[in-house]
């Protein structure tokens, strides 16, 4: 485990097993619905389901106890040491393994909120909900993404705080166990239970991405971390590809419910990879766990060096204490004010595109006359078409400019959305142009989100890095909450043209904000655990 042991391994594994058993006890009801095409609406909960829910709640509580290290809420000043990532060193096998595991974590995490768009048509039909395909329904299906996205906003902020308090690794593992427990969304017989489970799902999904990027920023050698984090973040598009493929392949036979149930095997797989997930050495040093920190550093080719001068240490201690105070409000005070404004505006714009346009595109394509499988395959093919953009963007971020990469990608996606805003309704007859233009908002927006996640993890220092990353991720989800809240207020899912326009306008504003307040993270700046990352403001 990279020299880091779980706080209470027995309790963690007992809680994990109890959660898995609780989910398994829900499966008989799902299987009994096979002759009704797995329609469970209105069916009463049986005894195994009730026992399963109790096991999941107890399992999550025991898991949390097993993960929280003793004295997690105390920390010593981190200015006593510096961690140098040996910028000129080659990537080690340990780095490659971490990249693979974190890629898997990002895909599993991102599939949760992405799946909301693919389950909405089937759920609206089964529960008689108001949607683009069923305008006569009563309750709006938009309540489902509203519940899920509200959970992701809270999860991003909560996990950002947890990552700075109990550690990056325990936070990732608890999110993984929560993924497993919320797989029971696929067996809930009532829409109200789906809403409750969706909030819990969002809590886990919202926290994984910022914690992942905080860990990468503190483990990958500085000269590689930028492009590596963008490449890993680009797995958001791979997650969309996986969700659309699963929907096209499994949903016609096993109903929309199976898209939630896949959270059981994927969550278990993530937990079994835990031995390849290290803890942040800077976090360990800040909490006095020097032996564990040195073991992690040795594995990843980093070194600890003392401060060069006593006055530097005194200055750094003062900065650490200042950065550590004030919770999230610290991010809005100097020297972070302008940076945080840019992060918030860009995060909100990404959320408006992702959850205004992407979330409803499966329903809108079906509204234009495509059947469910054809619509899902169109989204799958568009995603495949745009995947090379991830590698291009990683190269741009690593070799050219972080700030200019954000501006360029945002402008390109904004242009694609502008075209869709004025011609989206007619594109169902021209599949080639439809696929090309959909690739921009699907893959392009995922890539911008990846770049922003990498960027926000580099511009903030260690003491507030998880909170900075959590704020970035939370703002993306907040944009989605705003869109779905409007729909819940009475409107059906808007057309392709309307959702495209809603995404294009804020992206243009985001370009202006990044040009005005964005900075270039200095190479190696994030290696200093105490000071804000020095940066330049050139365009």
mmCIF file of N, CA, C and O in Angstrom, residues 57 173 287 336:
data_model
loop_
_atom_site.group_PDB
_atom_site.id
_atom_site.type_symbol
_atom_site.label_atom_id
_atom_site.label_comp_id
_atom_site.label_asym_id
_atom_site.label_seq_id
_atom_site.Cartn_x
_atom_site.Cartn_y
_atom_site.Cartn_z
ATOM 1 N N UNK A 57 -26.338 0.783 5.685
ATOM 2 C CA UNK A 57 -26.140 1.913 6.607
ATOM 3 C C UNK A 57 -25.082 1.569 7.648
ATOM 4 O O UNK A 57 -24.156 2.352 7.917
ATOM 5 N N UNK A 173 -11.349 5.844 -0.757
ATOM 6 C CA UNK A 173 -11.898 4.528 -0.441
ATOM 7 C C UNK A 173 -13.326 4.619 0.093
ATOM 8 O O UNK A 173 -14.176 3.782 -0.234
ATOM 9 N N UNK A 287 0.752 15.679 9.381
ATOM 10 C CA UNK A 287 0.120 15.027 10.522
ATOM 11 C C UNK A 287 1.118 14.212 11.343
ATOM 12 O O UNK A 287 0.722 13.344 12.125
ATOM 13 N N UNK A 336 -5.574 34.566 -3.422
ATOM 14 C CA UNK A 336 -6.295 33.631 -4.292
ATOM 15 C C UNK A 336 -7.545 34.219 -4.937
ATOM 16 O O UNK A 336 -8.196 33.539 -5.724
#
